[in-house]
Coordinates of C-alpha atoms in Angstrom, one line a residue:
Chain A
M15 CA 213.2 114.7 272.6
T16 CA 215.5 112.8 270.0
T17 CA 214.1 112.9 266.6
V18 CA 213.2 109.4 265.4
S19 CA 212.9 109.5 261.7
P20 CA 209.9 107.8 260.5
S21 CA 210.8 104.6 258.5
V22 CA 210.2 105.7 255.0
P23 CA 212.0 108.9 254.9
D24 CA 214.7 106.9 256.6
R25 CA 214.7 104.5 253.7
V26 CA 215.0 107.3 251.1
G27 CA 217.8 108.8 253.1
A28 CA 219.7 105.5 252.9
S29 CA 220.0 106.0 249.2
P30 CA 220.2 109.6 248.7
V31 CA 219.2 110.8 245.2
R32 CA 222.0 113.2 244.3
D33 CA 221.6 116.0 241.9
S34 CA 224.2 115.1 239.6
P35 CA 224.5 115.8 235.6
A36 CA 224.3 112.1 235.0
R37 CA 221.1 111.9 237.3
R38 CA 219.6 115.0 235.4
G39 CA 220.5 113.4 232.0
S40 CA 219.0 110.3 233.0
A41 CA 215.7 111.8 234.2
F42 CA 215.5 113.9 230.9
L43 CA 216.0 110.8 228.8
Y44 CA 213.5 108.8 230.8
R45 CA 210.8 111.7 230.2
H46 CA 211.7 112.3 226.5
A47 CA 211.3 109.0 224.6
K48 CA 211.7 110.5 221.4
V49 CA 215.3 111.8 222.4
R50 CA 216.0 108.3 223.4
L51 CA 215.0 107.0 220.2
A52 CA 217.0 109.7 218.2
L53 CA 220.1 108.7 220.0
L54 CA 219.7 105.1 219.5
L55 CA 218.9 105.4 215.8
S56 CA 221.2 108.2 214.9
A57 CA 224.6 106.2 214.6
P58 CA 223.4 103.2 212.9
L59 CA 221.1 104.9 210.5
F60 CA 223.9 107.3 209.8
W61 CA 226.1 104.5 208.9
L62 CA 223.7 102.2 207.0
G63 CA 222.1 105.3 205.2
L64 CA 225.4 107.1 204.3
V65 CA 227.8 104.1 203.6
Y66 CA 225.3 101.4 202.4
I67 CA 222.2 103.2 200.8
A68 CA 224.3 106.2 199.5
A69 CA 226.6 103.5 197.8
L70 CA 223.6 101.7 196.1
V71 CA 222.4 105.1 194.8
A72 CA 225.8 106.1 193.5
L73 CA 226.0 102.6 191.9
L74 CA 222.8 103.4 189.9
I75 CA 224.0 106.7 188.9
T76 CA 227.4 105.4 187.8
A77 CA 225.7 103.0 185.5
F78 CA 224.6 105.9 183.6
W79 CA 228.2 107.1 183.0
T80 CA 230.9 106.2 180.8
V81 CA 234.6 105.4 180.8
D82 CA 237.2 107.3 178.6
S83 CA 238.7 104.5 176.5
F84 CA 242.2 106.0 176.5
T85 CA 242.7 107.2 180.0
G86 CA 240.4 104.9 181.9
K87 CA 239.1 107.8 183.8
I88 CA 235.3 107.9 184.5
I89 CA 233.6 110.6 182.5
I90 CA 230.4 112.0 184.0
E91 CA 228.4 112.2 180.7
W92 CA 224.8 110.8 181.2
N93 CA 223.9 108.1 178.7
L94 CA 222.1 105.0 178.4
A95 CA 224.9 103.0 176.3
N96 CA 225.7 100.6 179.3
I97 CA 222.1 99.8 180.2
T98 CA 221.3 99.3 176.5
K99 CA 224.3 97.0 176.3
V100 CA 223.3 95.0 179.2
L101 CA 219.8 94.8 178.0
G102 CA 220.4 94.2 174.3
D103 CA 223.6 92.0 173.9
A104 CA 223.2 88.4 173.8
L105 CA 226.1 87.7 176.1
Y106 CA 224.3 89.2 179.1
H107 CA 221.1 87.4 178.2
T108 CA 222.8 84.0 178.3
V109 CA 224.8 84.8 181.5
T110 CA 221.7 86.1 183.2
L111 CA 219.8 83.0 182.6
R112 CA 222.5 80.8 183.4
T113 CA 223.0 82.6 186.7
L114 CA 219.3 82.8 187.5
G115 CA 218.8 78.9 186.6
T116 CA 221.9 78.0 188.7
A117 CA 220.4 79.9 191.7
L118 CA 217.2 78.2 191.3
V119 CA 218.7 74.8 191.0
V120 CA 220.9 75.3 194.0
T121 CA 217.9 76.6 196.0
V122 CA 215.9 73.5 195.0
I123 CA 218.6 71.0 195.9
D124 CA 219.3 72.6 199.1
L125 CA 215.7 72.7 200.2
A126 CA 215.3 68.9 199.1
I127 CA 218.0 68.1 201.5
A128 CA 217.4 70.6 204.3
I129 CA 213.7 69.9 205.2
P130 CA 213.9 66.2 205.7
F131 CA 217.3 67.0 207.7
A132 CA 215.8 69.6 209.8
F133 CA 212.7 67.6 210.3
F134 CA 214.8 64.9 211.7
M135 CA 216.8 67.2 213.8
A136 CA 213.7 69.0 215.4
K137 CA 211.2 66.2 215.6
V138 CA 212.9 62.8 215.5
A139 CA 216.2 63.1 217.3
S140 CA 216.7 62.8 221.0
R141 CA 217.3 66.0 223.0
R142 CA 221.0 64.9 223.3
A143 CA 221.3 64.1 219.5
Q144 CA 219.5 67.3 218.7
R145 CA 222.2 69.4 220.5
I146 CA 224.9 67.5 218.8
L147 CA 223.5 68.1 215.5
V148 CA 223.1 71.7 215.9
V149 CA 226.8 71.8 216.6
A150 CA 227.5 69.7 213.5
I151 CA 225.5 71.9 211.3
L152 CA 227.0 75.1 212.8
M153 CA 230.6 74.1 212.5
P154 CA 230.9 73.8 208.8
L155 CA 228.7 77.1 208.6
W156 CA 231.7 78.5 210.3
A157 CA 234.5 76.9 208.5
S158 CA 235.6 79.2 205.8
Y159 CA 233.8 79.6 202.5
L160 CA 237.1 79.4 200.6
V161 CA 238.2 76.1 202.5
K162 CA 234.8 74.3 201.4
A163 CA 235.1 75.5 197.7
Y164 CA 238.6 74.4 197.9
A165 CA 237.6 70.9 199.4
W166 CA 235.4 70.4 196.1
R167 CA 238.3 71.7 193.9
S168 CA 240.2 68.9 195.3
I169 CA 237.2 66.3 195.2
L170 CA 236.4 67.3 191.4
A171 CA 240.1 67.4 190.4
Q172 CA 241.6 65.0 187.7
G173 CA 242.7 62.1 189.5
G174 CA 240.8 63.1 192.6
I175 CA 238.6 61.2 194.6
L176 CA 235.5 61.4 192.5
D177 CA 237.5 60.0 189.6
W178 CA 238.8 57.3 191.9
L179 CA 235.3 56.5 193.0
F180 CA 233.8 56.5 189.7
A181 CA 236.6 54.5 188.0
P182 CA 235.0 50.9 188.8
I183 CA 231.8 51.9 187.0
G184 CA 233.7 53.4 184.1
Q185 CA 232.6 57.0 184.7
T186 CA 235.0 60.2 185.4
S187 CA 234.4 63.3 187.8
P188 CA 232.4 65.8 186.0
G189 CA 235.4 68.2 186.4
Y190 CA 235.5 71.8 186.7
G191 CA 232.3 73.3 185.0
L192 CA 228.8 74.1 185.5
E193 CA 227.8 70.7 187.4
G194 CA 230.7 71.2 189.6
A195 CA 229.7 74.7 190.2
V196 CA 226.1 73.7 191.2
I197 CA 227.3 70.9 193.5
T198 CA 229.8 73.2 195.2
L199 CA 227.3 76.0 195.6
A200 CA 224.5 73.6 196.9
Y201 CA 227.1 72.4 199.4
L202 CA 228.4 75.8 200.5
W203 CA 224.7 77.3 201.5
L204 CA 223.3 74.1 202.8
P205 CA 223.9 74.8 206.5
F206 CA 222.4 78.4 205.9
V207 CA 219.3 76.8 204.5
I208 CA 219.0 74.1 207.3
L209 CA 219.2 76.4 210.2
P210 CA 216.2 78.8 209.6
I211 CA 214.1 75.7 208.9
Y212 CA 215.2 73.8 212.0
T213 CA 214.5 77.0 214.0
A214 CA 211.0 77.1 212.6
L215 CA 210.3 73.5 213.2
E216 CA 211.4 73.5 216.6
R217 CA 208.9 76.2 217.3
V218 CA 206.1 74.0 216.0
P219 CA 204.5 72.5 219.3
D220 CA 204.4 68.9 219.4
S221 CA 200.8 69.2 220.8
L222 CA 199.6 70.6 217.3
L223 CA 201.0 67.3 215.8
E224 CA 199.3 65.1 218.3
A225 CA 195.9 67.1 217.8
S226 CA 196.3 66.5 214.0
A227 CA 196.8 63.0 214.6
D228 CA 194.0 62.6 217.0
L229 CA 191.9 64.2 214.5
G230 CA 192.7 61.4 212.0
G231 CA 195.3 63.5 210.1
K232 CA 197.8 60.9 208.5
T233 CA 201.5 61.9 208.2
G234 CA 201.5 63.2 204.9
R235 CA 198.3 65.3 205.6
T236 CA 199.7 66.8 208.9
F237 CA 202.8 67.8 207.2
R238 CA 201.2 69.5 204.4
H239 CA 198.4 71.2 206.3
V240 CA 199.9 71.7 209.7
I241 CA 203.8 71.8 209.6
L242 CA 204.3 73.2 206.1
P243 CA 202.3 76.5 206.6
L244 CA 204.0 77.1 210.0
I245 CA 207.6 76.7 208.7
T246 CA 207.1 78.5 205.4
P247 CA 208.8 81.7 206.8
G248 CA 211.8 79.5 207.8
I249 CA 212.0 78.0 204.3
I250 CA 211.6 81.3 202.8
A251 CA 214.6 82.7 205.0
G252 CA 216.5 79.7 203.9
S253 CA 215.7 80.1 200.4
I254 CA 216.7 83.8 200.4
F255 CA 220.2 82.6 201.5
S256 CA 220.9 80.1 198.7
F257 CA 219.2 82.3 195.9
S258 CA 220.9 85.5 196.7
L259 CA 224.4 84.0 197.6
T260 CA 224.4 82.2 194.4
L261 CA 223.4 85.2 192.4
G262 CA 226.3 87.1 193.9
D263 CA 228.8 84.6 193.9
Y264 CA 231.7 84.5 191.4
I265 CA 234.6 82.9 193.8
A266 CA 233.3 79.5 193.8
V267 CA 232.6 79.7 190.1
K268 CA 236.3 80.7 189.7
I269 CA 237.5 77.9 191.8
V270 CA 235.4 74.8 190.4
G271 CA 233.6 76.3 187.3
G272 CA 236.4 76.0 184.7
A273 CA 235.5 78.6 182.3
T274 CA 231.7 79.1 183.4
Q275 CA 230.8 82.6 183.6
M276 CA 228.1 84.2 185.8
L277 CA 226.9 87.5 186.5
G278 CA 229.5 87.9 189.2
S279 CA 232.3 87.1 186.9
L280 CA 231.4 89.6 184.3
V281 CA 231.1 92.4 187.0
Y282 CA 234.3 91.5 188.7
A283 CA 236.2 91.3 185.4
N284 CA 234.7 94.9 184.5
V285 CA 235.9 96.4 187.8
G286 CA 239.3 94.8 187.6
V287 CA 241.0 93.8 184.3
A288 CA 238.7 95.8 182.0
N289 CA 238.4 98.7 184.3
N290 CA 235.0 99.7 183.3
L291 CA 233.3 100.5 186.4
P292 CA 230.0 102.0 184.9
L293 CA 229.6 98.9 182.7
A294 CA 230.1 96.6 186.0
A295 CA 227.6 98.8 187.8
A296 CA 225.1 98.4 184.9
I297 CA 225.6 94.6 185.0
S298 CA 225.3 94.5 188.8
L299 CA 221.7 96.0 188.6
I300 CA 220.6 92.7 187.2
P301 CA 221.1 90.5 190.1
L302 CA 220.1 93.6 192.3
A303 CA 216.8 93.9 190.5
I304 CA 216.2 90.2 190.7
I305 CA 216.6 90.0 194.4
F306 CA 214.7 93.2 195.0
V307 CA 211.6 91.5 193.4
Y308 CA 212.4 88.3 195.3
L309 CA 212.7 90.3 198.7
A310 CA 209.5 92.5 197.9
V311 CA 207.4 89.1 197.4
V312 CA 208.8 87.4 200.5
R313 CA 208.5 90.5 202.8
R314 CA 205.0 90.0 203.2
T315 CA 205.4 86.5 204.7
G316 CA 207.3 88.1 207.6
A317 CA 210.2 85.9 206.8
L318 CA 212.8 88.6 206.9
E319 CA 212.6 88.6 210.6
N320 CA 213.8 85.0 210.5
L321 CA 217.2 85.6 208.9
Chain B
M26 CA 202.2 63.1 214.5
K27 CA 203.1 59.5 214.9
L28 CA 205.9 58.6 212.7
T29 CA 206.1 54.8 211.9
L30 CA 209.5 53.0 212.7
P31 CA 210.2 52.7 209.1
S32 CA 209.7 56.3 208.3
R33 CA 211.9 57.2 211.3
I34 CA 214.7 54.9 209.9
V35 CA 214.4 56.4 206.6
L36 CA 214.7 59.9 208.0
G37 CA 217.7 58.7 210.0
I38 CA 219.5 57.4 207.1
V39 CA 218.7 60.6 205.2
A40 CA 220.2 62.7 208.1
A41 CA 223.2 60.4 208.2
V42 CA 223.9 60.7 204.4
T43 CA 223.5 64.6 204.7
L44 CA 226.1 64.6 207.6
A45 CA 228.4 62.7 205.6
F46 CA 227.9 65.1 202.6
I47 CA 228.7 67.9 204.8
Y48 CA 231.7 66.3 206.5
V49 CA 233.5 64.1 204.1
P50 CA 235.0 67.1 202.0
I51 CA 236.4 68.6 205.0
V52 CA 238.0 65.5 205.9
I53 CA 239.5 65.2 202.5
V54 CA 241.0 68.6 202.9
V55 CA 242.6 67.7 206.2
L56 CA 244.1 64.4 204.5
N57 CA 245.2 66.4 201.5
S58 CA 247.2 68.7 203.7
F59 CA 249.5 65.7 204.7
S60 CA 249.5 64.3 201.1
T61 CA 252.8 64.1 199.3
S62 CA 251.0 64.8 196.0
K63 CA 251.1 68.5 194.9
N64 CA 248.0 68.0 192.6
L65 CA 245.3 66.9 194.8
T66 CA 245.5 63.3 193.5
W67 CA 243.4 60.4 195.4
P68 CA 244.3 58.1 197.0
P69 CA 247.3 60.2 198.5
P70 CA 250.4 58.5 197.5
G71 CA 252.0 59.1 200.9
F72 CA 252.0 61.3 203.9
T73 CA 254.4 64.2 204.9
T74 CA 254.2 67.1 207.4
E75 CA 256.4 69.1 205.2
W76 CA 253.7 71.4 204.1
W77 CA 252.7 72.2 207.7
V78 CA 256.3 73.2 208.6
K79 CA 256.2 75.5 205.3
A80 CA 253.1 77.0 206.0
F81 CA 254.0 78.1 209.8
T82 CA 257.2 79.6 208.4
N83 CA 255.4 81.5 205.4
E84 CA 255.5 85.2 206.2
A85 CA 252.7 86.1 203.8
A86 CA 250.5 83.4 205.3
L87 CA 251.4 84.8 208.9
A88 CA 250.9 88.5 207.8
A89 CA 247.4 87.6 206.4
V90 CA 246.5 86.0 209.4
S91 CA 247.2 89.2 211.4
T92 CA 245.7 91.6 208.8
S93 CA 242.4 89.3 209.1
V94 CA 242.3 89.2 212.8
T95 CA 242.7 93.0 213.0
V96 CA 239.9 93.8 210.4
A97 CA 237.7 91.3 212.0
F98 CA 238.2 92.9 215.6
A99 CA 237.6 96.4 214.4
A100 CA 234.4 95.5 212.3
T101 CA 233.0 93.6 215.0
A102 CA 233.5 96.5 217.5
I103 CA 231.6 98.9 215.3
A104 CA 228.9 96.3 214.5
L105 CA 228.5 95.7 218.3
L106 CA 227.8 99.4 218.9
L107 CA 225.5 99.9 215.9
G108 CA 223.7 96.6 216.2
T109 CA 222.8 97.0 219.9
A110 CA 221.8 100.5 219.4
L111 CA 219.6 99.4 216.5
S112 CA 218.0 96.4 218.3
F113 CA 217.0 98.7 221.2
A114 CA 215.5 101.2 219.1
L115 CA 213.5 98.7 217.2
H116 CA 212.5 96.7 220.5
R117 CA 211.7 99.6 222.6
F118 CA 209.9 102.0 220.3
T119 CA 207.4 102.1 217.5
F120 CA 207.9 104.8 215.0
F121 CA 207.4 105.7 211.3
G122 CA 209.3 103.7 209.0
K123 CA 210.3 100.9 211.5
S124 CA 209.9 98.1 209.0
T125 CA 212.0 100.1 206.4
V126 CA 214.8 100.1 209.1
N127 CA 214.6 96.5 209.8
L128 CA 214.9 95.8 206.0
L129 CA 217.9 98.3 206.0
V130 CA 219.7 96.0 208.3
V131 CA 219.2 93.0 206.6
L132 CA 220.0 94.2 203.1
P133 CA 223.7 94.1 203.2
I134 CA 223.8 90.2 203.7
A135 CA 220.5 89.6 201.8
L136 CA 221.8 91.5 198.6
P137 CA 224.3 89.5 196.5
G138 CA 227.6 89.9 197.7
I139 CA 228.9 91.4 194.5
V140 CA 226.3 94.0 194.5
T141 CA 227.5 95.0 198.0
G142 CA 231.1 94.8 196.8
I143 CA 230.9 96.9 193.7
A144 CA 228.5 99.5 195.4
L145 CA 231.1 100.0 198.1
N146 CA 234.1 99.9 195.6
N147 CA 232.4 102.5 193.5
A148 CA 231.5 104.7 196.5
F149 CA 235.0 104.6 197.9
R150 CA 237.0 105.2 194.7
T151 CA 234.8 107.2 192.4
M152 CA 232.6 109.0 194.8
L153 CA 234.9 109.6 197.7
G154 CA 238.3 109.3 196.1
L155 CA 239.6 107.2 198.7
Q156 CA 242.6 104.5 198.2
L157 CA 241.3 101.0 199.0
G158 CA 243.0 99.7 202.0
W159 CA 242.4 99.1 205.6
L160 CA 239.9 101.8 206.2
T161 CA 237.6 100.6 203.2
I162 CA 237.7 96.8 204.2
I163 CA 236.9 97.5 207.9
V164 CA 234.1 99.8 206.9
A165 CA 232.7 97.2 204.4
H166 CA 232.8 94.5 206.8
A167 CA 231.3 96.5 209.6
T168 CA 228.2 97.2 207.2
F169 CA 227.4 93.5 206.8
C170 CA 228.4 92.5 210.5
V171 CA 225.8 94.7 212.0
V172 CA 222.9 92.3 211.3
T173 CA 224.5 89.5 213.2
V174 CA 224.6 91.6 216.2
F175 CA 221.4 93.0 215.6
N176 CA 219.7 89.6 215.4
N177 CA 221.2 88.2 218.6
V178 CA 220.5 91.2 220.7
F179 CA 217.1 91.6 219.4
A180 CA 216.0 88.2 220.0
R181 CA 217.3 88.5 223.6
L182 CA 215.5 91.5 224.2
R183 CA 212.3 90.0 222.9
R184 CA 212.6 87.1 225.3
V185 CA 213.6 89.0 228.5
G186 CA 211.0 91.6 228.2
T187 CA 210.9 94.9 230.1
S188 CA 209.5 94.0 233.3
L189 CA 212.8 93.9 235.1
E190 CA 213.8 97.2 233.8
E191 CA 210.6 98.6 235.0
A192 CA 211.0 97.2 238.3
S193 CA 214.4 98.9 238.6
S194 CA 213.3 102.3 237.6
D195 CA 210.3 101.9 239.9
L196 CA 212.9 101.3 242.5
G197 CA 214.7 104.6 241.8
A198 CA 217.3 103.6 239.5
G199 CA 218.3 106.1 236.8
I200 CA 218.8 104.9 233.1
W201 CA 222.5 104.4 233.4
T202 CA 222.1 102.4 236.4
T203 CA 219.4 100.3 235.2
F204 CA 221.5 99.6 231.8
R205 CA 224.5 98.7 233.9
L206 CA 223.0 96.3 236.5
V207 CA 219.7 95.1 235.0
T208 CA 219.8 95.4 231.1
F209 CA 223.6 94.7 230.5
P210 CA 223.9 91.4 232.3
Q211 CA 220.6 90.2 230.6
I212 CA 222.1 90.9 227.1
R213 CA 225.9 90.0 227.8
S214 CA 225.9 86.6 226.5
A215 CA 223.9 87.6 223.4
L216 CA 226.3 90.3 222.7
F217 CA 229.3 88.0 223.0
A218 CA 227.5 85.4 220.7
G219 CA 226.6 88.2 218.1
G220 CA 230.2 89.3 218.4
L221 CA 231.7 86.0 217.8
L222 CA 229.5 85.5 214.7
S223 CA 230.3 88.7 213.4
F224 CA 234.2 88.1 213.9
A225 CA 233.8 84.8 212.2
L226 CA 231.8 86.3 209.3
S227 CA 234.4 89.1 208.9
F228 CA 237.4 86.6 209.0
D229 CA 235.9 84.5 206.3
E230 CA 234.4 87.1 204.0
I231 CA 235.9 87.2 200.5
I232 CA 233.6 88.6 197.8
V233 CA 233.1 92.0 199.4
T234 CA 236.7 91.9 200.4
T235 CA 238.1 91.6 196.9
F236 CA 236.5 94.7 196.2
T237 CA 237.4 96.8 198.8
A238 CA 241.0 95.6 199.8
G239 CA 243.0 97.0 197.0
S240 CA 246.4 95.4 196.4
G241 CA 248.0 96.6 199.4
V242 CA 246.1 94.7 202.1
Q243 CA 245.8 91.0 201.9
T244 CA 243.4 89.1 204.2
L245 CA 243.7 85.3 204.8
P246 CA 240.9 84.6 202.3
I247 CA 242.5 86.6 199.7
F248 CA 245.8 84.8 200.6
I249 CA 244.4 81.4 199.9
L250 CA 242.7 82.6 196.8
E251 CA 245.8 83.9 195.2
N252 CA 247.7 80.9 196.2
M253 CA 245.1 78.2 195.0
F254 CA 245.9 78.5 191.5
R255 CA 249.7 78.4 192.1
P256 CA 250.5 74.5 191.8
N257 CA 253.8 74.9 194.2
Q258 CA 251.7 76.5 196.8
A259 CA 248.7 74.4 196.6
P260 CA 249.7 72.1 199.7
I261 CA 250.2 75.2 201.7
V262 CA 246.7 76.1 201.0
A263 CA 245.5 72.9 202.2
V264 CA 247.5 73.5 205.5
V265 CA 246.0 77.1 206.0
A266 CA 242.7 75.6 205.2
V267 CA 242.8 73.1 207.9
V268 CA 244.1 75.9 210.3
M269 CA 241.0 77.8 209.4
I270 CA 238.6 74.9 210.2
L271 CA 240.4 74.4 213.6
I272 CA 239.9 78.2 214.5
A273 CA 236.2 77.8 213.7
I274 CA 235.7 75.1 216.4
V275 CA 236.7 77.3 219.3
P276 CA 233.9 80.1 218.7
I277 CA 231.6 77.3 218.0
Y278 CA 232.2 75.4 221.3
L279 CA 232.0 79.0 223.1
A280 CA 228.8 80.1 221.3
Q281 CA 227.0 76.7 221.9
R282 CA 228.1 76.8 225.6
L283 CA 226.6 80.2 226.0
T284 CA 223.2 79.3 224.3
S285 CA 222.8 76.1 226.3
S286 CA 223.6 77.8 229.5
D287 CA 220.8 80.4 228.4
S288 CA 218.0 77.9 227.7
S289 CA 218.7 76.1 231.2
R290 CA 218.2 79.2 233.0

């Protein structure tokens, strides 16, 4: 009698499960979720923890050291001199307030432009126009930061396009200074602010807006009570970009800000020319503290996942 | 919400003005790169291609381009590995400290650039005694590029779910086979988009780079920055700027194609 294999074992036989090391490894990993997790997490956590968190901690520590004024070498000698200097010196108060004010103004300007624009993109424009607009916003996002700052350098320049535009009404370009820096920074971060707000708006289903209208909600009321609560995480995500990026900027300020000094300028000067790393570390703790407070506040809103 | 025609028109005008605000400065840079004026006067007194020829034969500029490309490739490769591993860990598992890990990924771009820059500068020079150079730039760039890959892959994992993978392992496929034949094809375009974004981020980065590059290595943004304030070099900077804009169009086009083919699937 010939052996006719039953169909089920036959199908198993068609793809034999070989006992290879890879197979055993696979089975082991399949059964041990914790090992899988450890394998996935170890490299990234090693990198981010060792490179980044350790660096931040080291920065904090360095702020309590000093620099030998003759040799320029860092001396490990614990003291509060840098911290008291940063907290007590009027220069740092002025620059901190200026930087914080600039960051707030830039954020407000960007939100004022981004919210209506994102709303037009998400809810008014046709499907086709929407796709084009997304590309139109993404493209300058990818165009170099420096190129854009440079563009404003040429716009604000003496004899530049703003001078030319304002000449008929007897005005001149604001030139390189704080106003120029604010305009340039607002310009630089605008796409970063538009995108998360647009993403949030796109997720708001039209049916909700129709429901609100059916129930008698006017445009303004629908916006305040239906749309705004839903896009708040997007707005916050956008504001993190403009706020934090402004706090840490010194390049745009250097290019269009004239003699304006920001916290970033002071940090850079102390790392480079003045070669006082501990003092630079102490100064950089100011924007770090500000942004940590900001992040701690917004973390509850779940906006961080929208970055 | 029914918008009246006038409010639609107002919104349309606001959008048009915003677009103009975004694009006019870029157009001006392009025009300036052909201007005969060396100090950014407007309107341009005349047009010339002299600066373009000079820029393309400028050795420092060409060297800077190749430096930037190398750094961006290396940083993106590291970011792809770390970002993908992280997104799988955070999507597939629940564990103690998960939200902290999530915050940790965002931190390098959420924190002000000078903080990241000086922290890494201090760690490399003071703590580890390293010379600033290639290695330090790549490590710094990879650190803030992880988040772009993570975001793209994580969003994709959240959308595709795990049911196909479960089906694959029910049918007897091991972890490797499932990854190769089921998971990887699903996340391939997200990896590519995340990689492109990370490449662009690294290519463009200036603040952290100034703190970690040292004097020996010059990336393209550092080249632009150093030459911007030299009157004789200003027109060449304009040309390099235009080239950087042109380079940006290609990845945008590709990324857009990728995401639009995803949504129609």
